[in-house]
XYZ file of C-alpha atoms in Angstrom:
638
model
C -3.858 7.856 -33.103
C -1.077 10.478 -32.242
C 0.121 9.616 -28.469
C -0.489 13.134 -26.379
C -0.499 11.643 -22.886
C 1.882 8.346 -22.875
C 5.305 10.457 -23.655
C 4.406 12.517 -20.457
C 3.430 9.475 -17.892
C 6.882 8.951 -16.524
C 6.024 7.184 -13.881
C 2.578 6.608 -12.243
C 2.506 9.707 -9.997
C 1.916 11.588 -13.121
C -1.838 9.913 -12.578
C -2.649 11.766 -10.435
C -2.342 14.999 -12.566
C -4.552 13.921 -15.490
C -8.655 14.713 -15.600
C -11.094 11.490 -15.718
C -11.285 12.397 -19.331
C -7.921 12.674 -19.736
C -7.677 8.859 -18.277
C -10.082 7.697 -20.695
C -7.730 9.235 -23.512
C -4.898 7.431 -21.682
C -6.430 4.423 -21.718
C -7.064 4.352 -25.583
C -3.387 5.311 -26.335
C -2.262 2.797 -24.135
C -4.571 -0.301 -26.037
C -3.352 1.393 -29.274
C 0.324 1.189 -28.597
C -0.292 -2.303 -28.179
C -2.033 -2.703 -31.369
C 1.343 -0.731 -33.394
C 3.632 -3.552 -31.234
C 1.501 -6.303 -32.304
C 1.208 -5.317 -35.977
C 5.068 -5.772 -35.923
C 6.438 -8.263 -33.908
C 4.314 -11.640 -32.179
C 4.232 -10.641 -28.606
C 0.960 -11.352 -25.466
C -2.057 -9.257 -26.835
C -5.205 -9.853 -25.812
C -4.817 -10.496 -21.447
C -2.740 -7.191 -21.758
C -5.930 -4.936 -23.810
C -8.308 -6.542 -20.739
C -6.065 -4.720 -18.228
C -5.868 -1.470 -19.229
C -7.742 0.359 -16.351
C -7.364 -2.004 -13.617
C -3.685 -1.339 -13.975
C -4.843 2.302 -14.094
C -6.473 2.001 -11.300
C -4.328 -0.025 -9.068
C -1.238 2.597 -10.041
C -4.006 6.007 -8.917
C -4.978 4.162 -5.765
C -1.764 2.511 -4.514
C 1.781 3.894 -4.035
C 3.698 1.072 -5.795
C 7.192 3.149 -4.860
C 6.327 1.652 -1.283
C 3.249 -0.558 -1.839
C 3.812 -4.243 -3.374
C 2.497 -5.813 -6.534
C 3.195 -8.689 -8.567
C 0.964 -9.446 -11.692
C 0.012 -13.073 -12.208
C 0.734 -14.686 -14.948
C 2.995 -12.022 -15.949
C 2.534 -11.694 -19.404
C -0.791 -9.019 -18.944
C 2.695 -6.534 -17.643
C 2.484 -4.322 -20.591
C 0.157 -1.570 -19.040
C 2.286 -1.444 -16.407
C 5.352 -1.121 -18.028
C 4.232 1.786 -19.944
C 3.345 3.576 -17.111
C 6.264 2.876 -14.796
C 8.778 4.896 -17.019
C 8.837 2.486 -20.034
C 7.092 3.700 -22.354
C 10.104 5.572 -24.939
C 11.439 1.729 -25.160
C 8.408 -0.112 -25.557
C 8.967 -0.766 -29.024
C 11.676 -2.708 -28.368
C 9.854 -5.669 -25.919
C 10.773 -9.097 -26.615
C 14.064 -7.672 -29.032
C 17.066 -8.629 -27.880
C 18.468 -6.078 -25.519
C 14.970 -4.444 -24.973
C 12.301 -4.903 -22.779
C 11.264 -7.920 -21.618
C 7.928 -9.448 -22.355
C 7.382 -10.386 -18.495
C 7.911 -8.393 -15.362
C 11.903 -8.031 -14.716
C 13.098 -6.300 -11.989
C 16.585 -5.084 -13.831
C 14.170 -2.747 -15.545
C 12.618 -1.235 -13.096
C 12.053 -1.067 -9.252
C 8.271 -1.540 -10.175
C 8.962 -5.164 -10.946
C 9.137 -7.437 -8.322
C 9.442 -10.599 -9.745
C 10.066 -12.456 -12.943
C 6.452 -14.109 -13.243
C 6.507 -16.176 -16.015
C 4.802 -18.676 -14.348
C 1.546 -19.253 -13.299
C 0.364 -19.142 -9.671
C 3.124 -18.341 -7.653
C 1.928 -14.473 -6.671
C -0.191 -14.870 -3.822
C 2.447 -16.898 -1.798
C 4.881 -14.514 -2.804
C 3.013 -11.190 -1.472
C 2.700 -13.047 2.039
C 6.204 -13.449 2.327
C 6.598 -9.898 1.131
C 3.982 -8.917 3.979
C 4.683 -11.611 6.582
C 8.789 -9.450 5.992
C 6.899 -6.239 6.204
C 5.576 -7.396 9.392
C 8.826 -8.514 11.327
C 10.865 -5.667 10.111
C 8.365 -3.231 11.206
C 7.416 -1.723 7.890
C 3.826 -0.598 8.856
C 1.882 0.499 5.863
C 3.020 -1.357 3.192
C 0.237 -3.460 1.347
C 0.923 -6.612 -0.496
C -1.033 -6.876 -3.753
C -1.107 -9.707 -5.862
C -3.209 -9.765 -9.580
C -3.791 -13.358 -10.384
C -5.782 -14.475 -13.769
C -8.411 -16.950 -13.766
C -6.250 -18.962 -15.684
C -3.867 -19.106 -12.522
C -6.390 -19.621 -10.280
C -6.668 -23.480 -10.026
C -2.731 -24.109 -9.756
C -2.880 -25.552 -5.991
C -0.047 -23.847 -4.765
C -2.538 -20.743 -4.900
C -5.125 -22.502 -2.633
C -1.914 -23.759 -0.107
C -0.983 -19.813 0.269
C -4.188 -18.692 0.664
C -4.717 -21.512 3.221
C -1.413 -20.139 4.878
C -2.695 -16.593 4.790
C -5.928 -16.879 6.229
C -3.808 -18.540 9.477
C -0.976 -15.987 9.745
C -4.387 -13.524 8.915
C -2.211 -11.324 7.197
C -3.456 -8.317 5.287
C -2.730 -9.017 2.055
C -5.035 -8.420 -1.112
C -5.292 -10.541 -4.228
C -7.274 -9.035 -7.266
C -9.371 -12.181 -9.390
C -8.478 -10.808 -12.840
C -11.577 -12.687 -14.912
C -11.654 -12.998 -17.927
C -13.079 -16.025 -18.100
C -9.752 -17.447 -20.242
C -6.431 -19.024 -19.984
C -4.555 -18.724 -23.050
C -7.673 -20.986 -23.663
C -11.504 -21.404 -22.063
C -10.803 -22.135 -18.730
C -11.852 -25.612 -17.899
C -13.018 -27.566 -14.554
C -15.069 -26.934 -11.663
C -13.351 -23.528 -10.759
C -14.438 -22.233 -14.158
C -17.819 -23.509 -13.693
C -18.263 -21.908 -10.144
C -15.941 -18.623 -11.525
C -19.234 -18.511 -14.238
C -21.685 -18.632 -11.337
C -20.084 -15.885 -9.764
C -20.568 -13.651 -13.183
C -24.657 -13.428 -12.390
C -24.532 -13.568 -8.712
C -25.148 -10.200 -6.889
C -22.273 -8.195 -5.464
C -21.365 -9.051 -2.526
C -19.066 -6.784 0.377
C -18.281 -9.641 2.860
C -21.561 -9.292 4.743
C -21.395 -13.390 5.096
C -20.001 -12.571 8.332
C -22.156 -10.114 9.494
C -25.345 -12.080 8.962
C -24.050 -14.702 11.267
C -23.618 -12.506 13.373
C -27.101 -11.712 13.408
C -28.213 -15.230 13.138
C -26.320 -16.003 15.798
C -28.102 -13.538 18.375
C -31.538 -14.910 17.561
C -33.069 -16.908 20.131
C -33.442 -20.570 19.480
C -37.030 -21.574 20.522
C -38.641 -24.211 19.076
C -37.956 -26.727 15.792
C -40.306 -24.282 13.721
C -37.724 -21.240 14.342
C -34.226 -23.760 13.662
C -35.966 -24.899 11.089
C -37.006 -21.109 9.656
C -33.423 -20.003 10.762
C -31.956 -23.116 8.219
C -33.705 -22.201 5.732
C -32.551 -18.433 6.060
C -28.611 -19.880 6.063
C -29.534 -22.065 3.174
C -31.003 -19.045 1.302
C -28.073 -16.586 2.453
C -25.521 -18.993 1.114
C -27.605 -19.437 -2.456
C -27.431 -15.782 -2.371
C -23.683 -15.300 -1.768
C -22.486 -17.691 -3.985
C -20.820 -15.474 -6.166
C -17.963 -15.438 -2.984
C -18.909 -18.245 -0.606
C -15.836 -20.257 -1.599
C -13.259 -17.200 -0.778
C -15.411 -16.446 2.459
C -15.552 -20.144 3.767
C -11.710 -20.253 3.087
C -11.066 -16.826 5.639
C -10.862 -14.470 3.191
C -13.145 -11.256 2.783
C -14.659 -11.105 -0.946
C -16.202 -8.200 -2.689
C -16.908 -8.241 -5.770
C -17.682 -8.890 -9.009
C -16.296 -5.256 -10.303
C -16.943 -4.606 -13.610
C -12.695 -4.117 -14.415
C -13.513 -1.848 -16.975
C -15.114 1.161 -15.077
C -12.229 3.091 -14.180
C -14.291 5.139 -11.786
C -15.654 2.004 -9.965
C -12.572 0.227 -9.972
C -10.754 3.115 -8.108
C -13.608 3.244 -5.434
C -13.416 -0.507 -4.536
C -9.709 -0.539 -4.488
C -9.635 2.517 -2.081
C -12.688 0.477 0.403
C -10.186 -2.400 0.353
C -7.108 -0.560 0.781
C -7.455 -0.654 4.201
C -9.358 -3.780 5.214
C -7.557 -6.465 7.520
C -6.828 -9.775 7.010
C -6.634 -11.496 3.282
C -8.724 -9.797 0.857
C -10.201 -11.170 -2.262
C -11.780 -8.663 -4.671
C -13.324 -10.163 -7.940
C -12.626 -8.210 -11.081
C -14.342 -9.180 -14.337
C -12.647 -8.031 -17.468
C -13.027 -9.084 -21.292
C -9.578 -10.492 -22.865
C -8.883 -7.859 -25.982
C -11.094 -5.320 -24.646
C -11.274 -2.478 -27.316
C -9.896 -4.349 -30.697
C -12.904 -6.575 -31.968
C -10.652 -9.302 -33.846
C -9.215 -10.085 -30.084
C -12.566 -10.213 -28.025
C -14.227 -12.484 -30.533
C -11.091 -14.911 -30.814
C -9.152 -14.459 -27.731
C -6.964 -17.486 -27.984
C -5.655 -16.501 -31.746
C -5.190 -13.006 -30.267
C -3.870 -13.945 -26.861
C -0.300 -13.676 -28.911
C -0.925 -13.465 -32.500
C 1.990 -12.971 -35.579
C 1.947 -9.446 -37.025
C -1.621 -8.382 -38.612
C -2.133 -5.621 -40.346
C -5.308 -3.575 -39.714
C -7.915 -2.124 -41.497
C -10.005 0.891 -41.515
C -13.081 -0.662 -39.929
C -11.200 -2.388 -36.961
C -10.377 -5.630 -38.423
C -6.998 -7.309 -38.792
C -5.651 -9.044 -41.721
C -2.719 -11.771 -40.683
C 0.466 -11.489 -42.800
C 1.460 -14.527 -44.626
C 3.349 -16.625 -42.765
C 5.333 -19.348 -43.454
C 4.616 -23.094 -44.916
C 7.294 -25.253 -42.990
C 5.659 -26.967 -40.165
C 7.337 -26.413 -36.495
C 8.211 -29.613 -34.425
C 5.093 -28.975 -32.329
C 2.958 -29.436 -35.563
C 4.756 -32.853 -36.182
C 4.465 -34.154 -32.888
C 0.750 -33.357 -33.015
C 0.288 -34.973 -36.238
C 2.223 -38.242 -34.954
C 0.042 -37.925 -31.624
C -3.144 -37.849 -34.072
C -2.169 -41.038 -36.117
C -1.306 -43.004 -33.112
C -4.528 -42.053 -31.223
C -6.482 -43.120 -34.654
C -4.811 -46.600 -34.723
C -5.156 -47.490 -30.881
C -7.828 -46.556 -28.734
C -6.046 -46.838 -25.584
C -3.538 -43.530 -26.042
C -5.171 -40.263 -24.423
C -3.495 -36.589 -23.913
C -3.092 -34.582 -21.196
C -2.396 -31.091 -21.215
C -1.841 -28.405 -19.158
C -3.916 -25.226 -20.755
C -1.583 -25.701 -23.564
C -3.887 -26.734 -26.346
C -3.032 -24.316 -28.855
C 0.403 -23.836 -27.949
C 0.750 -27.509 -28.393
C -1.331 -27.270 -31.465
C -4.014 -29.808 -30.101
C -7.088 -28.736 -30.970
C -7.542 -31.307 -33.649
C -7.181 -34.131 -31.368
C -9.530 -32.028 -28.541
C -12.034 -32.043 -31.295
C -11.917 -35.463 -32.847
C -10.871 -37.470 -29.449
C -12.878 -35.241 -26.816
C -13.096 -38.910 -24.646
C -9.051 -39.235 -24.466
C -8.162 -35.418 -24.635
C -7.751 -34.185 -21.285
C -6.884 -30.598 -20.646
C -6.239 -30.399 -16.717
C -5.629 -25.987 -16.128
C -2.457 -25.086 -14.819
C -1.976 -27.653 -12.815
C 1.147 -29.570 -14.119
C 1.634 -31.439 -10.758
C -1.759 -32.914 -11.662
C -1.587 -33.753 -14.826
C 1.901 -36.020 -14.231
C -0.612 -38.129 -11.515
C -3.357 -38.071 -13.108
C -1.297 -39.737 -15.810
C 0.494 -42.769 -13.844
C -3.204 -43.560 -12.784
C -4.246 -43.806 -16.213
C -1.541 -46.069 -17.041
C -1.656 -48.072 -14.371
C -4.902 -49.212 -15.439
C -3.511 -49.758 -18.882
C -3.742 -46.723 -20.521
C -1.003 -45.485 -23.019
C -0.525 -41.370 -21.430
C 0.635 -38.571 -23.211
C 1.633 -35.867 -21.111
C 2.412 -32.999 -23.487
C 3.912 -29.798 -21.546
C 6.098 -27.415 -22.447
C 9.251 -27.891 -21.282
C 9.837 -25.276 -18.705
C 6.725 -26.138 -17.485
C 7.311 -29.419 -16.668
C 9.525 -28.457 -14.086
C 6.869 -27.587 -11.786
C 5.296 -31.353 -11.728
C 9.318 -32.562 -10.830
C 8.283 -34.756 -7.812
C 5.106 -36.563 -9.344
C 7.445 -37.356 -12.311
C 9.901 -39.066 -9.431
C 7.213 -40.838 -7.021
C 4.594 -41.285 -9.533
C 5.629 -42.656 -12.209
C 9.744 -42.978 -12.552
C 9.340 -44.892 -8.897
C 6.369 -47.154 -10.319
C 8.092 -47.623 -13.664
C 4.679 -46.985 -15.713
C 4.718 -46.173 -19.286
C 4.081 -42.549 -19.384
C 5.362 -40.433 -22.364
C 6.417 -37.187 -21.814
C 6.528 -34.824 -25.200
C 8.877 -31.831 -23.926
C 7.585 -28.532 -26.523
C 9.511 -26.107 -26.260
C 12.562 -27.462 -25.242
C 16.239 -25.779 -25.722
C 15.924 -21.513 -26.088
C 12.396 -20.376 -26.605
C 13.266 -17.203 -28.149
C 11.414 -13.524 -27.349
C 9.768 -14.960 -24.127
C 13.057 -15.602 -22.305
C 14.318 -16.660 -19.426
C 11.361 -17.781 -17.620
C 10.494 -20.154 -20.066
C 13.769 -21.179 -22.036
C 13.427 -24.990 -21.673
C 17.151 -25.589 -20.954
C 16.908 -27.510 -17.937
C 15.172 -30.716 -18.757
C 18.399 -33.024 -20.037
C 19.613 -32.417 -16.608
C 16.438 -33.039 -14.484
C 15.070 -35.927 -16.798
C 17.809 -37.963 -16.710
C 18.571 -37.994 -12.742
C 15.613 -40.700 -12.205
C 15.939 -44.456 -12.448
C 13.677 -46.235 -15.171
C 13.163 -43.120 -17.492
C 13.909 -42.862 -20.896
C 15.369 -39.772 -22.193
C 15.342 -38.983 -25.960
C 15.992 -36.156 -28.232
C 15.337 -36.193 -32.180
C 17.670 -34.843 -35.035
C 15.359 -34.055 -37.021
C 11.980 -34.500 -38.109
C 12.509 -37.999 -39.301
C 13.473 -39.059 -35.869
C 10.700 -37.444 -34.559
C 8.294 -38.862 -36.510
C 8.932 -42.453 -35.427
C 10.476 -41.574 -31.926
C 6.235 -41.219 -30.430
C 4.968 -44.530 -31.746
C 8.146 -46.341 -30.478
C 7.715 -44.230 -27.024
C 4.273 -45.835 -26.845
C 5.517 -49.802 -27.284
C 8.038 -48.926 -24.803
C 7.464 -50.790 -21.319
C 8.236 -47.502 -19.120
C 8.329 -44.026 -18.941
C 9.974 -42.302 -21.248
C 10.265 -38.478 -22.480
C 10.997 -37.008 -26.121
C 12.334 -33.039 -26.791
C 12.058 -30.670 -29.557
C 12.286 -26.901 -29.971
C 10.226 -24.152 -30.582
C 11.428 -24.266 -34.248
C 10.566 -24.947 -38.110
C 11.169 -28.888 -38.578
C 14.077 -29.501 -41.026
C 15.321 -33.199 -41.881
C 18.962 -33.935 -42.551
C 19.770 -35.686 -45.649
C 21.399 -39.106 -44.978
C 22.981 -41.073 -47.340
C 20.993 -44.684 -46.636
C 17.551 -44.680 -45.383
C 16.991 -42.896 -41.578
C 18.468 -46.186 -38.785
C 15.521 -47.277 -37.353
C 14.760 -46.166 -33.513
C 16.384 -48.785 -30.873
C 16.519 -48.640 -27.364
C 19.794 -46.830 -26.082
C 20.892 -46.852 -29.722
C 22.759 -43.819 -31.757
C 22.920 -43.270 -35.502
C 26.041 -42.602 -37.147
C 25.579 -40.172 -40.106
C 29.521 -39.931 -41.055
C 32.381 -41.427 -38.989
C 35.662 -39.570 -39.154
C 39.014 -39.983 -38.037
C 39.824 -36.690 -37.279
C 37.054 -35.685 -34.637
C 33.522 -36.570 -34.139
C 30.568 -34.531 -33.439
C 27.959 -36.187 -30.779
C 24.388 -34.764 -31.035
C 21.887 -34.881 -28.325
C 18.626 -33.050 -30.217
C 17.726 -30.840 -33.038
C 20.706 -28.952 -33.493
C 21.782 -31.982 -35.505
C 21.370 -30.043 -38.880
C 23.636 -27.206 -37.969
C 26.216 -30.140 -36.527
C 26.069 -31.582 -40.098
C 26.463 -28.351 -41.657
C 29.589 -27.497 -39.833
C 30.849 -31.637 -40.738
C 30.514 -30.626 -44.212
C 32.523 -27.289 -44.020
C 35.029 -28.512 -41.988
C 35.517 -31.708 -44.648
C 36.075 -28.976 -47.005
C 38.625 -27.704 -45.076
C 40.511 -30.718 -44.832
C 38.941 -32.245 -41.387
C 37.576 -35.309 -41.422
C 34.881 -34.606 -38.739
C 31.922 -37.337 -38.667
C 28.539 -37.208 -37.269
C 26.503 -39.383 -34.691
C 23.199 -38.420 -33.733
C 22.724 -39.448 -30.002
C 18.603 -39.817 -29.680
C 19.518 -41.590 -26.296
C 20.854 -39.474 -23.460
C 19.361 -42.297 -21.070
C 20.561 -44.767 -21.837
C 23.036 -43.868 -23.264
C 24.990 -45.374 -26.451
C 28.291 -46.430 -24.726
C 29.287 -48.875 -27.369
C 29.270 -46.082 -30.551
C 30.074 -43.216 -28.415
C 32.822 -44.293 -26.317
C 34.426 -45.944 -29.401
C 34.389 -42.135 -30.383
C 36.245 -40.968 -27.935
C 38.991 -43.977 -28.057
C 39.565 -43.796 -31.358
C 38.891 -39.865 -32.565
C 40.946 -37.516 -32.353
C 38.591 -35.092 -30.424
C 34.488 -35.445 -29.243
C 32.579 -32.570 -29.603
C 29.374 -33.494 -27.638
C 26.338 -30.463 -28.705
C 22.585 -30.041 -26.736
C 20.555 -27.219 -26.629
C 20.268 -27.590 -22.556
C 22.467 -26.454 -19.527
C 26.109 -27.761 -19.401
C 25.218 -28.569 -15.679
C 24.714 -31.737 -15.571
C 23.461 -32.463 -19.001
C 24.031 -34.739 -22.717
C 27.953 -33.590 -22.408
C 28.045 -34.591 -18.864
C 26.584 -38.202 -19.588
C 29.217 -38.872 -22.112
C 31.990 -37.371 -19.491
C 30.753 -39.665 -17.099
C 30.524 -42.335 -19.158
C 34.329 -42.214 -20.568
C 35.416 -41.759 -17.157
C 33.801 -44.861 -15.817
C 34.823 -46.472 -18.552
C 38.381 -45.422 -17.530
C 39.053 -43.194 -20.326
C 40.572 -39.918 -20.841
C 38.146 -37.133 -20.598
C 41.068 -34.641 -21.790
C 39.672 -34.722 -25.782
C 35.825 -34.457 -25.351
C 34.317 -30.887 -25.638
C 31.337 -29.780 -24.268
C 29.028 -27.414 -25.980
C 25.299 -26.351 -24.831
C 23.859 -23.538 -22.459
C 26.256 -22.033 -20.088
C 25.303 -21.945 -16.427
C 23.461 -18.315 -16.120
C 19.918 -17.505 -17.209
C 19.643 -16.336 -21.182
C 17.582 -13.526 -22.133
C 15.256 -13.218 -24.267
C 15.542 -12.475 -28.122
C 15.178 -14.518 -31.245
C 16.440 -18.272 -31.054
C 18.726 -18.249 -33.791
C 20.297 -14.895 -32.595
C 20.453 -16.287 -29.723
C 22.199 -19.939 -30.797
C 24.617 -17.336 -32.528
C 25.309 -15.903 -29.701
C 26.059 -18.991 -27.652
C 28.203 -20.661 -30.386
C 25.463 -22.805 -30.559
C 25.242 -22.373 -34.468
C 27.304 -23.962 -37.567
C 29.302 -21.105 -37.454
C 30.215 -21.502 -33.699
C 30.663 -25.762 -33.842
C 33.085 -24.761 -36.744
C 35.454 -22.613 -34.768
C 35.396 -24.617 -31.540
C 36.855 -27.159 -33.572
C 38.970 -25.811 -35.515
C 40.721 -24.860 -32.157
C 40.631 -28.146 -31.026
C 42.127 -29.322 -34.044
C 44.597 -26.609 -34.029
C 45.694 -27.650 -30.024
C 45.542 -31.280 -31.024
C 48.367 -30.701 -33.760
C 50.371 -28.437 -31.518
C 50.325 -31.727 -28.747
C 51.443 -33.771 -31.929
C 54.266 -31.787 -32.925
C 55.350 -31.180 -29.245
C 55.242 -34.956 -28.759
C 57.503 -35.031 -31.874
C-alpha cells in the first residue's frame, strides 16, 4: 500500500479536513505502517492495530493542543504518534536516537507523560484537572485511555475513589480488548466479560432511582414489587453497575472500531460532569489475521515477513537461549522435584517465558494482573504457611511492590525468592523499563539476600540454592543471550556471602557484580596480553557481601575495578566503598563502573553498554588509565 494520506497529517487538525472515506483510507495506512515497522525491527504490535480509530476519534473530537490525554499502558502510542507530527520518523522508533516506543514528552507537546507503566493515568489526569481547576483553566478536559490489562492495578481504583469525592470532570476511556500482554485473569476479567453481552447502558442507573424513589410506598406487596424492580434494574445494568456504584457515570460498551460511533459517544461525553467512564471494546491486532488469532505472540513479535494472503512467516531467529529461558527451565526442575515451590507472576507469563510451568503446574502457577504490590503479599502469606514462593517480575517492575517487599517479607524474614528479568539496560524499550535500579533498592533492607550471576552456570545453581535458603533472597539477570565463561577448574560451588575468584592478579583486579562477567574476562585477557596482570572475581553476593576476598583486593592490588549493570547511586561499587572504608581502608584505588545517575534511552543493549563503557572495550581503557596514573604516583614517589 502506497501512503497518500499519512505524509499530509501533520498534526491532528488536519482531521478535520479529510472525508469519512478518506478516514477509513487513513486508518488502513496507519495499521499498514505498522505492519512495514514490525516486519523490520521487534517493537508493540498488536494493542497498537486495536487502536487505530479510537485514537482517530479521540484526536477529531478533542483539541489535544489544549485538552489532556495520557494513554495507558503506553505502549498502544503508535497511532498517536503518527498523527501528532511523527509520522516522517516513524521508522526510526525504538533505534537509538529515534522515536521512542512509549509516549515522551521531548518529542512532542502531545505527550504528557512517559507511561511505561501500567495504571498510573487516571490519577494523573485528576491532578492535571484538579490544576486546571485552581488555576482557572476552564475548558480543559482530562482524558485518560487505560487497557483492561491496567485496569485491576489498585492504584486505579484509589484515584477513581479520589475522583468521585473531589467529583471532578474527568473522563477515562476502558480500552477492552479483553488482553494484557496475556488473557486477562481474575474477577475483573470475569465481570469485564459480562459487560461484553450486557445492553448499552447511558448512566440511566441514576435516573431510575429517581423514579423509584417518587413512588409511593404502600403496602409489603408494592416494596416487595418495587425490590424486585431494583433487583431486575441492577441484572440489567450490569454491564456498568460497578463504575456507577463507585460515582462514576458509565456508557458504554462502544464497539471501538466504528469510527462514526466512536466520534458520537465521545462528543455526548465531552461535556458531561463529574468522572466519566465510557467502555470501549476493541480486538488486539485488528486488521492483520496472524495478530487477532495469537495476540500474545503478536503483542510484540521479531520481524515476520508477510505473504500474499495475509499471513506472516517469522524469520529465523537465533538458537542461544536468553537468561529468562534458563531461569524458567531451573524454575521447572525445581517445581518437578518439590511440590511445595509455586510462581507468581505479574501478567508476565510470556515475557518470563512461563507458560510451560502455567501448563504443567496450573495448582502452583499463579498469575496475579498488574498488581505487583499483590503479588509480593500474596507471596509472604504463602510462605508463611510453608510454601517455597517465586516471585518472578521484571525488574523495573518490581519497583512498584517496594513497601510489601520491606513490611512483608524483609521485616518477617520469610523465604521469598525474587527472580529480577530484565535487570541492567533493557534495550529498545528504554527508560521506563531499564532495570537499573534494583542493586540499590534491594540491598537497603535487613535480612535480604542479594545475588547476581556471571553467567549461566551461576545461574543455573543460584535458584535451587535460593530455595534452601532460610530467608528472602533475590537473583538478577538481563534481557540477554546466556553465555558461560570458561574457568579453568570446575564452576566454585554457590555459598552464602561467598565470591569466586576466576584469576587473581597483582596488578589490578576486576570485581563483578552480574552478567557482565564475560566482557570483564574478556578485557582480563587483553589486558594480560598487554602486560597487566589484571585478575577476575565474580561477586554473586552484593548482600552480603564477600569482605574477606574482596577487601583483600583492595589491600593488596594495585587498583579495584568494581563493574554492575545498575545505577552508581548507591549500588555493587558503593557496597565495596563502604565496605573498605569501614574496614579503614583507602578508598583512593577502587573504581567504580555501572549506570551513571540520569535516565538512559532507549536503543539496543549492547550499543548501549558501548556507549556507557560498559563493554570489554570500555573496562579496557578505564584501566589502562588507572594503570597509567598508578605508575605516574610510583615514579613521583621515586
Amino acid at each position: 500500500m502506497e501512503y497518500e494520506l499519512l505524509p499530509m497529517i501533520s498534526s491532528p487538525k488536519d482531521l478535520k479536513t479529510l472525508s469519512e472515506p478518506q478516514l477509513e483510507r487513513l486508518a488502513a495506512e496507519i495499521r499498514e505502517a505498522l505492519c512495514q515497522i514490525v516486519e523490520r525491527k521487534p517493537a508493540h504490535f498488536a494493542s497498537n492495530l486495536g487502536v487505530v480509530e479510537l485514537c482517530l476519534a479521540l484526536h477529531l473530537v478533542f483539541d489535544f493542543e489544549k485538552d489532556r490525554l495520557i494513554w495507558d499502558t503506553g505502549h498502544q502510542i503508535y497511532p498517536h504518534k503518527l498523527i501528532t507530527g511523527r509520522f516522517s520518523r516513524f521508522e526510526t522508533i525504538r533505534d537509538r536516537g529515534g522515536l521512542m516506543g512509549f509516549p515522551n514528552p521531548n518529542e512532542s507537546p502531545y505527550d504528557l507523560f512517559m507511561t511505561g507503566h501500567a495504571g498510573a493515568s487516571v490519577s494523573t489526569v485528576l491532578g492535571l484537572q484538579a490544576a486546571d481547576d485552581l488555576l482557572f483553566e476552564d475548558g480543559r478536559k482530562s482524558v485518560a485511555v487505560i487497557g483492561d490489562g491496567a485496569l485491576p492495578s489498585g492504584v486505579v481504583f484509589e484515584a477513581m475513589n479520589n475522583a468521585v469525592g473531589l467529583k471532578k470532570d474527568i473522563l477515562v476511556i476502558l480500552n477492552d480488548n479483553q488482553m494484557g500482554i496475556c488473557p486477562r485473569v481474575g474477577g475483573l476479567a470475569t465481570y469485564l466479560d459480562n459487560a461484553r453481552v450486557a445492553p448499552f447502558y447511558n448512566g440511566l442507573k441514576r435516573d431510575i432511582a429517581w423514579a423509584l424513589n417518587k413512588v409511593p410506598m404502600v403496602g409489603n406487596s408494592v416494596e416487595h414489587a418495587l425490590s424486585n424492580m431494583k433487583d431486575a434494574v441492577k441484572t440489567l445494568l450490569h454491564g456498568g453497575r460497578l463504575f456507577e456504584e463507585m460515582g462514576f457515570r458509565y456508557i458504554g460498551p462502544v464497539d471501538g472500531h466504528d469510527l462514526d460511533a466512536l466520534r458520537k459517544y465521545l462528543e455526548m461525553v465531552k461535556d458531561i460532569k463529574g468522572p466519566t467512564l465510557l467502555h470501549v471494546f476493541t480486538e488486539k491486532g485488528k486488521g492483520f489475521k496472524p495478530a487477532t488469532e495469537d495476540p500474545v505472540t503478536f503483542h510484540s513479535p521479531s520481524p515476520f515477513d508477510r505473504t500474499d494472503d495475509g499471513d506472516a512467516i517469522p524469520r529465523p531467529k537465533g538458537s542461544a537461549p536468553a537468561y529468562t529461558n534458563i531461569a524458567s527451565k531451573s524454575i521447572y526442575d525445581a517445581m518437578e522435584h518439590d511440590s511445595k515451590v509455586v510462581v507468581m507472576t505479574a501478567a508476565m507469563c510470556a515475557g518470563n517465558d512461563l507458560g510451560r510451568i502455567r501448563d504443567d503446574f496450573p495448582q502452583r502457577f499463579f498469575d496475579t494482573g498488574i498488581c505487583e504490590a499483590h503479588a509480593v503479599a500474596f507471596a509472604a502469606g504463602m510462605a508463611k504457611s510453608g510454601m517455597k514462593p517465586i516471585v518472578d517480575i521484571y525488574s523495573t517492575f518490581l519497583q512498584r511492590s517496594f513497601d510489601h517487599i520491606f513490611q512483608e517479607v524483609a521485616l518477617q524474614n520469610l523465604p521469598v525468592v525474587f527472580c529480577m528479568d530484565r535487570a541492567g539496560l533493557c534495550g529498545p524499550d528504554g527508560p521506563t523499563h531499564h532495570g537499573v535500579f534494583d542493586n540499590s533498592y534491594m540491598r537497603t533492607f535487613p535480612n535480604i539476600t542479594v545475588m547476581a550471576p556471571g553467567d549461566t552456570a551461576d545461574l543455573q545453581v543460584m535458584i535451587p540454592f535460593s530455595l534452601e535458603h532460610d530467608g528472602p533472597i533475590s537473583i538478577r539477570y538481563p534481557k540477554a543471550n546466556a553465555v558461560t565463561v570458561e574457568r579453568e577448574n570446575e564452576v566454585a560451588p554457590i555459598e552464602l556471602g561467598k565470591s569466586e575468584v576466576l584469576q587473581w592478579g597483582t596488578d589490578g583486579m576486576i570485581v563483578c557484580f552480574g552478567a557482565l562477567l564475560p566482557e570483564c574476562v574478556k578485557a582480563a585477557e587483553k589486558l594480560q596480553k598487554d602486560g597487566l596482570d589484571v585478575g577476575v572475581i565474580n561477586a554473586r553476593f552484593l548482600r552480603p557481601l564477600d569482605t574477606d576476598v574482596i577487601l583483600k583486593a583492595v589491600r593488596e592490588c594495585g587498583f579495584v575495578v568494581t563493574v554492575e549493570e545498575n545505577t552508581l547511586c548507591g549500588g555493587f561499587g558503593s557496597t565495596v566503598l563502604e565496605a573498605a572504608n569501614d574496614a579503614g581502608l583507602p578508598t583512593n584505588n577502587i573504581k567504580r563502573l555501572g549506570i551513571p545517575d540520569r535516565f538512559i534511552e532507549h536503543g539496543n543493549r549492547s550499543e548501549l553498554l558501548g556507549e556507557l563503557g560498559l563493554d570489554a572495550v570500555g573496562f579496557i581503557r578505564e584501566i589502562r588509565q588507572l594503570a597509567k596514573a598508578n605508575s605516574d604516583l610510583n615514579e613521583a614517589a621515586i
